[in-house]
XYZ file of C-alpha atoms in Angstrom:
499
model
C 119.955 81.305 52.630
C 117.772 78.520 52.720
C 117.005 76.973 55.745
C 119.707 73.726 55.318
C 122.456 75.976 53.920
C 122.876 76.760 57.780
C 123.818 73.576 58.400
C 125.952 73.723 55.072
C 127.760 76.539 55.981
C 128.361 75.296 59.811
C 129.550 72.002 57.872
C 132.296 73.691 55.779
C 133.706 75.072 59.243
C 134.515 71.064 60.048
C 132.408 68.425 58.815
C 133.357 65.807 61.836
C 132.989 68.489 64.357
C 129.248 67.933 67.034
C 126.460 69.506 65.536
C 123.295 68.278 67.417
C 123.970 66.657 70.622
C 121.375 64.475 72.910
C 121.911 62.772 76.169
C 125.076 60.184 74.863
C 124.410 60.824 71.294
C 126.356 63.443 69.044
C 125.631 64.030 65.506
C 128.437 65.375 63.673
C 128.087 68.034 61.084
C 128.603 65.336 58.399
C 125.944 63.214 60.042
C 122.877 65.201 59.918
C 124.261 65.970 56.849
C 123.618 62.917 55.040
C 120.231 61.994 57.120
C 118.823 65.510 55.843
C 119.791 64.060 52.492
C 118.326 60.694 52.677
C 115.613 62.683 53.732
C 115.034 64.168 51.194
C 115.585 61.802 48.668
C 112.306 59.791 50.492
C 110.187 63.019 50.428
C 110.478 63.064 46.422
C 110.824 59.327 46.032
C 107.160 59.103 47.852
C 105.901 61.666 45.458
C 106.321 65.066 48.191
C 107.917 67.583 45.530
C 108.988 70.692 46.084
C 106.839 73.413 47.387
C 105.153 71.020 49.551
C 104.378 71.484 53.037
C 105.915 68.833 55.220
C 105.723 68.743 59.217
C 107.566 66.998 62.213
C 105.621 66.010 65.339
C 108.409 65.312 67.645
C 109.587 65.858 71.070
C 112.773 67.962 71.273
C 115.016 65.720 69.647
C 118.342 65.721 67.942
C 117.057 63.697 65.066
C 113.727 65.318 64.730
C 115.179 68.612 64.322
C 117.388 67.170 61.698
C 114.543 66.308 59.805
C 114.049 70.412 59.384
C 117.130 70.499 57.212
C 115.983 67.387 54.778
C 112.437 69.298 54.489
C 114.475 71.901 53.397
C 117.190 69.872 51.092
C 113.936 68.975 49.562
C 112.657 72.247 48.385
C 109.544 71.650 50.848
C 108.235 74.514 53.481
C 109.145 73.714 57.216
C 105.201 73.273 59.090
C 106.207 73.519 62.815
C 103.729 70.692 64.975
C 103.971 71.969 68.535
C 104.058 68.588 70.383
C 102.749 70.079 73.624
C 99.328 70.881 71.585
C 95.994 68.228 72.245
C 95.899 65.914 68.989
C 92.705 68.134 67.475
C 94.932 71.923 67.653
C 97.752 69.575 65.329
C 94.993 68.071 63.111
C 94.025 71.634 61.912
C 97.221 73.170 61.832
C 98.011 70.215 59.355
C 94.650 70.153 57.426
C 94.570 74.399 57.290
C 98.267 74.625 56.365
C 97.630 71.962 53.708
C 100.379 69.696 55.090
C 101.418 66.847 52.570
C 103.243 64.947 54.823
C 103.757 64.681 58.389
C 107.184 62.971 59.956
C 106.352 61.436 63.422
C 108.662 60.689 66.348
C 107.628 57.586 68.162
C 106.901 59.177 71.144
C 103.837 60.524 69.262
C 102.681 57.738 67.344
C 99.467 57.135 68.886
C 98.588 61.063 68.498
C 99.634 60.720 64.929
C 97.455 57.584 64.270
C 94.417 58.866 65.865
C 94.659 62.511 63.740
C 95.419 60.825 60.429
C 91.487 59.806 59.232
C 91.071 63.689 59.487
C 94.044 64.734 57.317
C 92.693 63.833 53.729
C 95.341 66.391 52.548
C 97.872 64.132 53.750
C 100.017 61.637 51.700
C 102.765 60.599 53.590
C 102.825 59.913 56.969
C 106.073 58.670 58.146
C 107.882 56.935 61.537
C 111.394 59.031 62.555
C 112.494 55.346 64.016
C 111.520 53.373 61.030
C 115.399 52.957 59.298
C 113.333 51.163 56.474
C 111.680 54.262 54.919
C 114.825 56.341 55.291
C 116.353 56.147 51.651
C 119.991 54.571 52.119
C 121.662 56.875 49.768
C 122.662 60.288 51.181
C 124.198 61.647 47.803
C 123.739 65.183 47.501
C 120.315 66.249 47.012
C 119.344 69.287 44.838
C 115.696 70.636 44.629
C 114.632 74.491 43.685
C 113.911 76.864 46.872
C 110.317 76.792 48.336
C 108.425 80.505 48.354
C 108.378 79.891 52.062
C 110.936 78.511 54.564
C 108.341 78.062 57.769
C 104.830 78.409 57.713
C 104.379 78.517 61.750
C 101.104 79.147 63.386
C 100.250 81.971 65.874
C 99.629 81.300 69.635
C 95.929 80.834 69.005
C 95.596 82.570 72.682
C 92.785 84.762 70.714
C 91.051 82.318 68.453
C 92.287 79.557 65.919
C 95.912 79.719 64.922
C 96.996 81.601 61.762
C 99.589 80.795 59.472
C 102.456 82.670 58.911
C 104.345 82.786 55.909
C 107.730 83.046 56.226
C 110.119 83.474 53.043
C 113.754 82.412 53.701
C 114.785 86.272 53.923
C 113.058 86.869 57.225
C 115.080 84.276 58.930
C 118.092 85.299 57.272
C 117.050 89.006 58.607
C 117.410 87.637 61.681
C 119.991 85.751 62.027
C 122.171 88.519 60.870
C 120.660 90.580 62.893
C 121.618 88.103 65.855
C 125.462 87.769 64.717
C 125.144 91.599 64.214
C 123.707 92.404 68.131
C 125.415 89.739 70.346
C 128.466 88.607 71.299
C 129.520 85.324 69.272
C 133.331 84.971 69.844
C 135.070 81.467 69.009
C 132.456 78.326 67.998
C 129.136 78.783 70.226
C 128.049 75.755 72.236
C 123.772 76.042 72.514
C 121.677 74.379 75.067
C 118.289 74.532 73.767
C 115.667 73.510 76.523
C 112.683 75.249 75.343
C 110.553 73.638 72.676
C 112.872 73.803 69.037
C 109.595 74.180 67.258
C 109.333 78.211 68.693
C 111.755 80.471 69.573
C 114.862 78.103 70.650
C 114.534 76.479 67.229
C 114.733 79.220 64.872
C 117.877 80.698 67.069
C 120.083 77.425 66.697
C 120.219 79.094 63.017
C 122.933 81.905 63.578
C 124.762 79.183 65.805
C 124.901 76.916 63.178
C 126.148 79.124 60.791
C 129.389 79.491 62.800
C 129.843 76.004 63.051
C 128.240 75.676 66.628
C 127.033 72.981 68.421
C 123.674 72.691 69.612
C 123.000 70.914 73.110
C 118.976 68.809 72.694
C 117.368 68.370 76.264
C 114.799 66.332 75.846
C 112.346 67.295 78.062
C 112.636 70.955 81.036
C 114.738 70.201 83.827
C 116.737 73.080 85.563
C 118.477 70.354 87.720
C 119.906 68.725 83.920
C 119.902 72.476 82.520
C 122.592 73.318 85.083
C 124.648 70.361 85.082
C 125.071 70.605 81.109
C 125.991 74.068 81.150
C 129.395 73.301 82.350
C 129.718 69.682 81.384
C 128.920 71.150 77.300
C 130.953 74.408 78.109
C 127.827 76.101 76.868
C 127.891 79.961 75.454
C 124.696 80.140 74.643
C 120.496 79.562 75.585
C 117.108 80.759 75.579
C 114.795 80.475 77.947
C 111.483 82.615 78.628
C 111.097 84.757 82.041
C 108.931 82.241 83.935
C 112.116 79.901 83.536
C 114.418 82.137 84.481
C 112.112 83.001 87.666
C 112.710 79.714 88.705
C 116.088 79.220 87.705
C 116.889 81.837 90.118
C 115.697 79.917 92.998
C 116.907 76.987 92.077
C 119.550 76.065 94.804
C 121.711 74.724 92.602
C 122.237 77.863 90.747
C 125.004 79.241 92.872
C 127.587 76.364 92.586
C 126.827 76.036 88.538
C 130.222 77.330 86.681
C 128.833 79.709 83.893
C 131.977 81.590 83.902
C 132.134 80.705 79.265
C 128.451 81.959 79.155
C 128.377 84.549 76.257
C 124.172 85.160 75.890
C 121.460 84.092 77.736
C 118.604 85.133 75.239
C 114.674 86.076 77.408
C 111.925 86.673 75.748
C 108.618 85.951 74.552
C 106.781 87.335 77.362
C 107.447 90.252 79.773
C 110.121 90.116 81.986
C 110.263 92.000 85.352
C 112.984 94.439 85.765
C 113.310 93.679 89.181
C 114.203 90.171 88.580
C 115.871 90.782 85.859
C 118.177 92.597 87.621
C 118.528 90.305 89.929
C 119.400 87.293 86.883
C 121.557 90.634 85.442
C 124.062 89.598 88.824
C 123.410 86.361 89.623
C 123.072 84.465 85.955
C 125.402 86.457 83.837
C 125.078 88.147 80.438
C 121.694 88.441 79.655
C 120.504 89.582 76.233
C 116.857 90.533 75.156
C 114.902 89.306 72.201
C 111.641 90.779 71.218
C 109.800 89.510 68.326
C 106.759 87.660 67.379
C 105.892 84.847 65.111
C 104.911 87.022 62.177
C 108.626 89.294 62.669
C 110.815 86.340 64.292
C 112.657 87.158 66.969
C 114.913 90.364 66.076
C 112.455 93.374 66.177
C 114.605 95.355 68.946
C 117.770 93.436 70.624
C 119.090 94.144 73.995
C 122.494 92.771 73.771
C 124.297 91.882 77.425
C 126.113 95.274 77.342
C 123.206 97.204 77.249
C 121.670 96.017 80.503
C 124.651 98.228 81.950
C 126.223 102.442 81.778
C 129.647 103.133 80.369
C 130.370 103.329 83.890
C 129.582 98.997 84.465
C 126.867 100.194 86.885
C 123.620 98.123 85.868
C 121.090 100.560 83.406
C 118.087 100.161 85.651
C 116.245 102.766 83.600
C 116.461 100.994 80.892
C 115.521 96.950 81.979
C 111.896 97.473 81.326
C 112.548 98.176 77.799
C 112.907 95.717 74.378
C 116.456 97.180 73.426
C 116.705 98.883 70.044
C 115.407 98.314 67.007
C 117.606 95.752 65.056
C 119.716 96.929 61.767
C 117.855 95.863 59.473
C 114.641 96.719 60.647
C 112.408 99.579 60.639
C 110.279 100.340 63.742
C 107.821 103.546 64.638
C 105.078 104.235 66.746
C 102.011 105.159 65.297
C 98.348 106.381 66.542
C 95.212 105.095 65.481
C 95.652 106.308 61.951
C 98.381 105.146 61.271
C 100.599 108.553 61.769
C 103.636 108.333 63.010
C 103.669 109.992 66.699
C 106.397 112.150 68.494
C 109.076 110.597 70.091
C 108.466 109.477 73.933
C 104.397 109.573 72.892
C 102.684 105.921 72.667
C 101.003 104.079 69.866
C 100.854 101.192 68.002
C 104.261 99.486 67.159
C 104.905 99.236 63.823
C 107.552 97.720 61.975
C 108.557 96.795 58.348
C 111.358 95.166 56.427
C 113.010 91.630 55.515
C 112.300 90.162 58.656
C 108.397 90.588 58.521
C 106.243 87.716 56.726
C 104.645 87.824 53.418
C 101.309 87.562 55.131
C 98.893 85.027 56.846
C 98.308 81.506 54.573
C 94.768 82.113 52.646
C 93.884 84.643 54.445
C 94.111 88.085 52.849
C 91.415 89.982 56.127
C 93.908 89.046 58.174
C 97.033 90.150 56.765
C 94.995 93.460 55.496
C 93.837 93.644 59.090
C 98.007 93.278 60.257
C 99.188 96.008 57.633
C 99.525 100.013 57.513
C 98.401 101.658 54.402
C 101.903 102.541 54.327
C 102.794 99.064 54.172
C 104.105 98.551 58.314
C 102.882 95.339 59.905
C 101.016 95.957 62.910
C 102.330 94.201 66.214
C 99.408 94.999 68.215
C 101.847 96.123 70.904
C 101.808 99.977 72.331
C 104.793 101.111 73.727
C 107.533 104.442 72.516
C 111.053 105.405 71.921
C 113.005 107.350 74.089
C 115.685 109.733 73.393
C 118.200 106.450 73.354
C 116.423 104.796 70.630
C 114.994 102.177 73.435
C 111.803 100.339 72.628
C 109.869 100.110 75.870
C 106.406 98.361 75.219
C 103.741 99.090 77.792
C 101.060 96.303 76.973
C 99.027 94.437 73.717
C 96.482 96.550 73.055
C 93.768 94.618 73.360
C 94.855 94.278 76.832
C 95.243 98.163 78.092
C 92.321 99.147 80.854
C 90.694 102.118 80.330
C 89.881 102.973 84.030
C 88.270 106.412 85.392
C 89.175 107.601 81.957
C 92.643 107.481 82.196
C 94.410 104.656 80.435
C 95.902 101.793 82.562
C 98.366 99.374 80.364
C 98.431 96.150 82.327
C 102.484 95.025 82.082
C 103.055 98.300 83.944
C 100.987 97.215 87.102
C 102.202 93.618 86.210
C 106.052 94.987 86.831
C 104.731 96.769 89.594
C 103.340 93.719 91.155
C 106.366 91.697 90.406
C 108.721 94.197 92.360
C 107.497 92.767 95.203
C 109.562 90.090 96.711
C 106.967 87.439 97.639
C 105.661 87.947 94.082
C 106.515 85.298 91.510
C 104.279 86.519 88.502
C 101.327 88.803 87.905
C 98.489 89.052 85.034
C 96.375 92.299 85.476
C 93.412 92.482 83.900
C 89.723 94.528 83.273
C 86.628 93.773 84.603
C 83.562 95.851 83.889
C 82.380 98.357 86.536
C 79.437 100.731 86.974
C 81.639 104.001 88.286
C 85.011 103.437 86.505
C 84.248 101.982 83.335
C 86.631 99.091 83.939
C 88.197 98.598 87.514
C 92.040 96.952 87.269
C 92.078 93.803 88.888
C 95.088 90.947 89.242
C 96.151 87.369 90.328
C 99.627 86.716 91.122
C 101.719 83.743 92.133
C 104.014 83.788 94.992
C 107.730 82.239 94.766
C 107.902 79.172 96.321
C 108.073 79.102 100.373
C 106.866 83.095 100.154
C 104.155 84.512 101.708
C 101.965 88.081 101.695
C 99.009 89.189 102.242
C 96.748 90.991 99.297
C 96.551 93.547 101.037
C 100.438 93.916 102.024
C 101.242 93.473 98.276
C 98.652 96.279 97.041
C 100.022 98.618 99.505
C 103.526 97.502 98.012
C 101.907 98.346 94.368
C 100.092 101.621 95.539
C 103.484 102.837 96.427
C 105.227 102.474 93.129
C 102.398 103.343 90.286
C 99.965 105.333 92.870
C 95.750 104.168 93.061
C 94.517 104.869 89.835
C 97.086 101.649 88.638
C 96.792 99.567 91.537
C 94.663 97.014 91.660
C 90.701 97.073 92.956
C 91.180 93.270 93.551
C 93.418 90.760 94.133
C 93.881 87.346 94.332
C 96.589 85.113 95.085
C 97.020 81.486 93.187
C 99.041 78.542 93.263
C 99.895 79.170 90.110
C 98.784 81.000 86.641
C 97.359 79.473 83.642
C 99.697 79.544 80.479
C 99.405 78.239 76.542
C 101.633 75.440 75.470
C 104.315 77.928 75.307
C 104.350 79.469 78.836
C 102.210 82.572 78.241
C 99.922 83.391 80.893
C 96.023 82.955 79.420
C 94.068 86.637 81.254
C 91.137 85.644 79.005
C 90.978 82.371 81.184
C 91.648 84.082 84.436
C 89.393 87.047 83.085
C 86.966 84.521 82.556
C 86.913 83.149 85.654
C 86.671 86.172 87.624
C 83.429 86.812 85.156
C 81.817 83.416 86.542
């Protein structure tokens, strides 16, 4: 399926039924419909033809996400602009990804208009609010299927970002393997806060498919986020862990009716068992995603019934883990080689299948670099199976401490940390030291109106993972530097301590 036949099949369920929903504004089904079809029809009439790589630089917004499913009609690849990113990180997405035209919400005109003497790929650059170059006819548009649905970039937390190539069968991968893992009963209502261009866009996909209606909020706002939940009769939402942190001390959490909540998707960073326990009883069904951009979404799935035993007592042994590996995908752990390890030992996670790109864009080192010579992508994640089938992944590898000799993998201590109840989130890091090689050190950030000593929470940590894990040194910050998308930066923090 092709990224608009989403919308198609959603449409078939009832064409006059909401489909993207802003503020006051609804779309129907029928709506975005026929704009993803005029759409299209100005894409080719301005000389974009199939194949071509188009982008959106727009806030989250109904109609700007709509514009995904005319890129689409069109037979162009989806270029994902993250609209949080300084205007010189978008130039060379859309110069390296060989971008043909770029669609611009008003909101980012100026960005747009200072980027576009750099873009000499570019060919079209055109306003979301100008009506005029919208063509007026919305008849049915039909244009051969691109190679590649999305061609997202990486973080670019380690260097410039990459591009993935993504054909239409990885996000049909996982979207089945979404309908396949968690629970969907009756038309899902979705309240997307995080930014639609990463994670929360490519999950209104299964939703759409089954004729759901996706909730737009424009801009983060737990205060909004909690009001719309019952005012939309929402089922489902994503949001990462740092959200979720807060959203359990929001003080308006308590009186929020979430009583229709099927799935409240985490992921894309760690999240601590301890407080996910705590959003396990307080928030409702929660339901783990682990993923990354290059194998969206659906490596392992922790649906909301596996947080808990037969027995409905909550499955604490089992919160630090990513679920199980998804249907249709194929995971192992390997070692250093490349050879599969025994079960319960750690390695490299590996995984293969539908879901997993076709490789970086024009660059064959890197995708070499990512793959087996048995043909598994490399996640760059360490972690093992248990007897269950459970994923649990212990840290990147680039970011596991080799201290004293023994190996120290840094989400452990960071869980450790985080178990603490002043403790709002932790990054644990190396530093290099004379007598151990590398010594473990940390920053955390204490919830709001907490307070604790260093000292009070290293005793707390020395407790639960012994001294060899705890920290040599700790600080305590306001607050922890994170990318565009809410992952915490250690090479900045790293960096600093290094100054």
């Amino acid at each position: 399926m092709e990224l608009h036949d989403y919308l198609d099949k959603g449409a078939a369920l009832g064409p006059a039924r909401p489909c993207l929903t802003m503020g006051e504004t609804t779309l129907s089904y029928r709506d975005v419909q026929a704009l993803s079809h005029r759409l299209a029809r100005s894409l080719h009439r301005d000389g974009i033809a199939p194949g071509s790589h188009v982008a959106v630089l727009s806030p989250n917004d109904a109609r700007g996400f709509a514009c995904v499913f005319g890129i689409s009609r069109a037979g162009c690849t989806w270029v994902p602009i993250n609209p949080r990113n300084e205007a010189a990180e978008n130039a060379y997405v859309l110069d390296a990804f060989d971008c043909a035209a770029l669609i611009v919400h008003p909101a980012f005109a100026g960005m747009a208009a200072a980027m576009r003497p750099g873009l000499p790929k570019l060919r079209l650059m055109a306003g979301l609010d100008d009506g005029g170059w919208l063509d007026p006819d919305d008849a049915a548009v039909v244009a051969p299927p691109p190679a590649l649905a999305m061609l997202p970039g990486t973080g670019g937390t380690t260097g410039a970002p990459k591009g993935v190539m993504l054909p239409a069968s990885s996000l049909e991968a996982m979207s089945a393997a979404a309908l396949m893992r968690y629970p969907f009963e009756g038309r899902p209502v979705y309240l997307a806060m995080a930014p639609l261009t990463h994670a929360a866009g490519v999950m209104t996909f299964p939703c759409l498919a089954l004729g759901g209606h996706v909730v737009v909020m424009p801009k983060p706002d737990l205060t909004d986020y909690l009001a719309l939940i019952p005012r939309h009769r929402v089922t489902h939402s994503f949001l990462p862990p740092t959200l979720i942190y807060m959203l359990l001390d929001h003080p308006e959490l308590a009186a929020t009716d979430r009583s229709l909540l099927q799935c409240l998707w985490y992921g894309a960073a760690p999240m601590s068992p301890t407080r996910l326990a705590e959003a396990c009883e307080r928030l409702g069904p929660m339901a783990q995603i682990f993923g990354q951009t290059e194998a969206p979404m659906m490596i392992s799935t922790m649906a909301p019934a596996d947080h808990y035993r037969p027995d409905g007592s909550l499955a604490t042994e089992r919160l630090s883990s990513a679920g199980r590996p998804s249907p249709l995908v194929q995971v192992a752990i390997v070692d250093a080689d490349g050879v599969p390890v025994p079960q319960g030992e750690r390695g490299e996670i590996v995984v293969r299948g539908s879901l997993v790109m076709a490789g970086y864009y024009k660059n064959a080192a890197a995708t070499a670099e990512a793959t087996t010579a048995a043909g598994w992508h490399r996640t760059g994640d360490i972690g093992y199976l248990d007897a269950d089938d459970y994923l649990f992944i212990v840290d990147r590898a680039k970011d596991m401490i080799i201290s004293g000799g023994y190996n120290v993998y840094s989400s452990e201590v960071e869980a450790a940390l985080q178990a603490h109840p002043a403790v709002q989130d932790a990054a644990v890091f190396g530093l290099p030291d004379d007598k151990w090689g590398e010594r473990v050190c940390a920053v955390v950030q204490l919830r709001a109106g907490a307070s604790a000593s260093p000292d009070e929470i290293l005793a707390d940590t020395k407790a639960r993972v012994g001294s060899v894990k705890t920290p040599k040194q700790l600080d305590i910050w306001p607050d922890l530097p994170r990318s565009k998308v809410g992952k915490v930066l250690k090479r900045e923090i790293r960096a600093s301590f290094l100054a």
